[in-house]
Amino acid sequence: MQKLGKYIKPYGWALAISIALLFAQANFDLALPEYLSRIVNVGIQQGGVESAVPAAIRQRAMNRAVLFMNDADKDAVLANYTLVDSASVQYDEYVKQYPIVESEPIYVLNKIDKTETERLSPIIGKALLTTAGLEQALADPEKAAQIGEAMGGFDLSKLPPGTDLFDMLATLPAAQRAQIQESFNSKFEALGESMVVQAAVGAVKVEYQALGVDTARMQNNYVMTVGGWMLLLTLLSAACTITVGYFSARIAAGLARDLRRSTFRKVERFSSAEFEKFSTASLITRTTNDITQIQMVAMMIIRMVFYAPLIGIGGIVKVTAQDSPLTWLIVVGVMILVSLIAIVMVFALPKFRIIQKLVDRLNLVSRENLSGMMVIRAFNMQDFEEKRFDKANIDLTAVSLFINRLMVIMMPVMMFVMNALMVGVIWFGAKQVADANIQVGDMIAFMQYGMQIMFAFLMMSMLFFILPRASVSADRIAEVLDTEISINDPKEPKKFSPSFKGQVEFRNVFFRYPGADTDVLHDISFTAKPGETTAFIGSTGSGKSTIINLLPRFHEVTGGAILVDGTDIRDVTQHDLRERIGYVPQKSALFSGTIES
């Protein structure tokens, strides 16, 4: 394929655009599972609340939460919030958003970046979960007793009526409150930081409801927003696919057109010596079937060879970045697919190398039968030719069936591996979800990435089937295009005299066919004058036709010279020479068209 690389250069701009679009498409497709995960995790499970850092929180709730923070964390949290009350500048705007501000002050989150949000999430999340846990403990004597032990053996269930637990906790030493926090931290460590944040979101949602926020509307807005982004990415991916399909079709069709033109022009310059290397049937196959193979593969290469590795590698990077306990399933699936592809290629590659030669053979037999039909009938050789054609046809069919059977077996096996991988993800993923190691949305995203990786390898496996055959076709085309022409025009051609007469002189001409051991013509000298008839008489094979074919330079003399009006025919262009020759061949050939054309 590399030998034909120069024919791709005119389409370099279209190829560059296609690669850029494929890169964009791969990024769009790889982003979709993440958005789906967000809809499940945040939109459905968390009610549209993205973070454990509340956008607003009552002053009373904040005062309770900071009881379970160290001084550094407390300062960091309060530094990112602004206290809003009836004296605040933007009070009227906050009342519309958080109606409770009319009755009590609230803290509103300042504008912070994603990094700061991620830093504050576990701090505030643990504090909110601790306060929520203490409130629940008041209604559960067993939990109240456990927490009471951390408070020095005080029984929370026996608090005096009207006593606020958190007001009492505020009077305790910081070390004692830290003990309470430690009792909760042991549970938090078992959950993991991500699950702590997710659990704390429930407390944030309760706080939003206390603030008077319409949480149902907030959830719908989140799902619609993320879903809208997913729809936009899908449309952009589809647009990239259509555009790449257009450019790949143009590149492939243009490449095929240029190759056919170059091959045809090259063959037009062939002398009889070059035609001895390539049969007519082979040249027909190379100009049609081989170039069609290259055209088809060129289009698939643009659409798959660049896209499949991008989506495969990108999917693996995404899966690795998640640090999921299910990653080993992807590794096992990829290893099985690679092994299957390697085994199939060992058996398929040798067959691809011979299939084009079998196509040549079939075309050769077909052409000989069609062009020599009258001779076959005259000698009553129909049965022999039928067996000859059947042999060529059966040989080609057998090889084609072998390759197709491999592909037929390969696809279901790969689909089975992919489906087995999905079942494995669901099986093991459900256990991880039950153990609170991952979220449901993360498992769904992992499944999507797994399918993308598997499909990438499926696409690459398809290319492994067609690339070898296309490579053989490309080598056959390159063989024709790289053939050295034995008869060439001079770099500085001469011109015949304007008063052209047409006197032909053979001066000590020797000629030997390529590969022959002896000369066919030996020291031939004569002059054919204008206005006279010069005839050659001799037995079959004596060289009469060879002498005539030397004059228009269908063959090149190996010794001596042929002169027309005193000018060596090798010193003028072939077009100029043949333009002055009237030639009637021994065997006529009729071309399609009108008599005039």
Coordinates of C-alpha atoms in Angstrom, one line a residue, residues 118 122 126 188-189 191-198:
E118 CA -13.8 18.7 45.5
P122 CA -15.6 15.4 52.0
K126 CA -18.8 14.1 56.8
F188 CA -17.1 6.7 56.7
E189 CA -13.8 4.9 55.9
L191 CA -17.8 3.5 52.6
G192 CA -15.0 5.4 50.9
E193 CA -14.9 9.0 50.0
S194 CA -17.1 8.9 46.9
M195 CA -19.9 7.1 48.7
V196 CA -19.6 9.5 51.7
V197 CA -20.1 12.4 49.3
Q198 CA -23.1 10.6 47.7

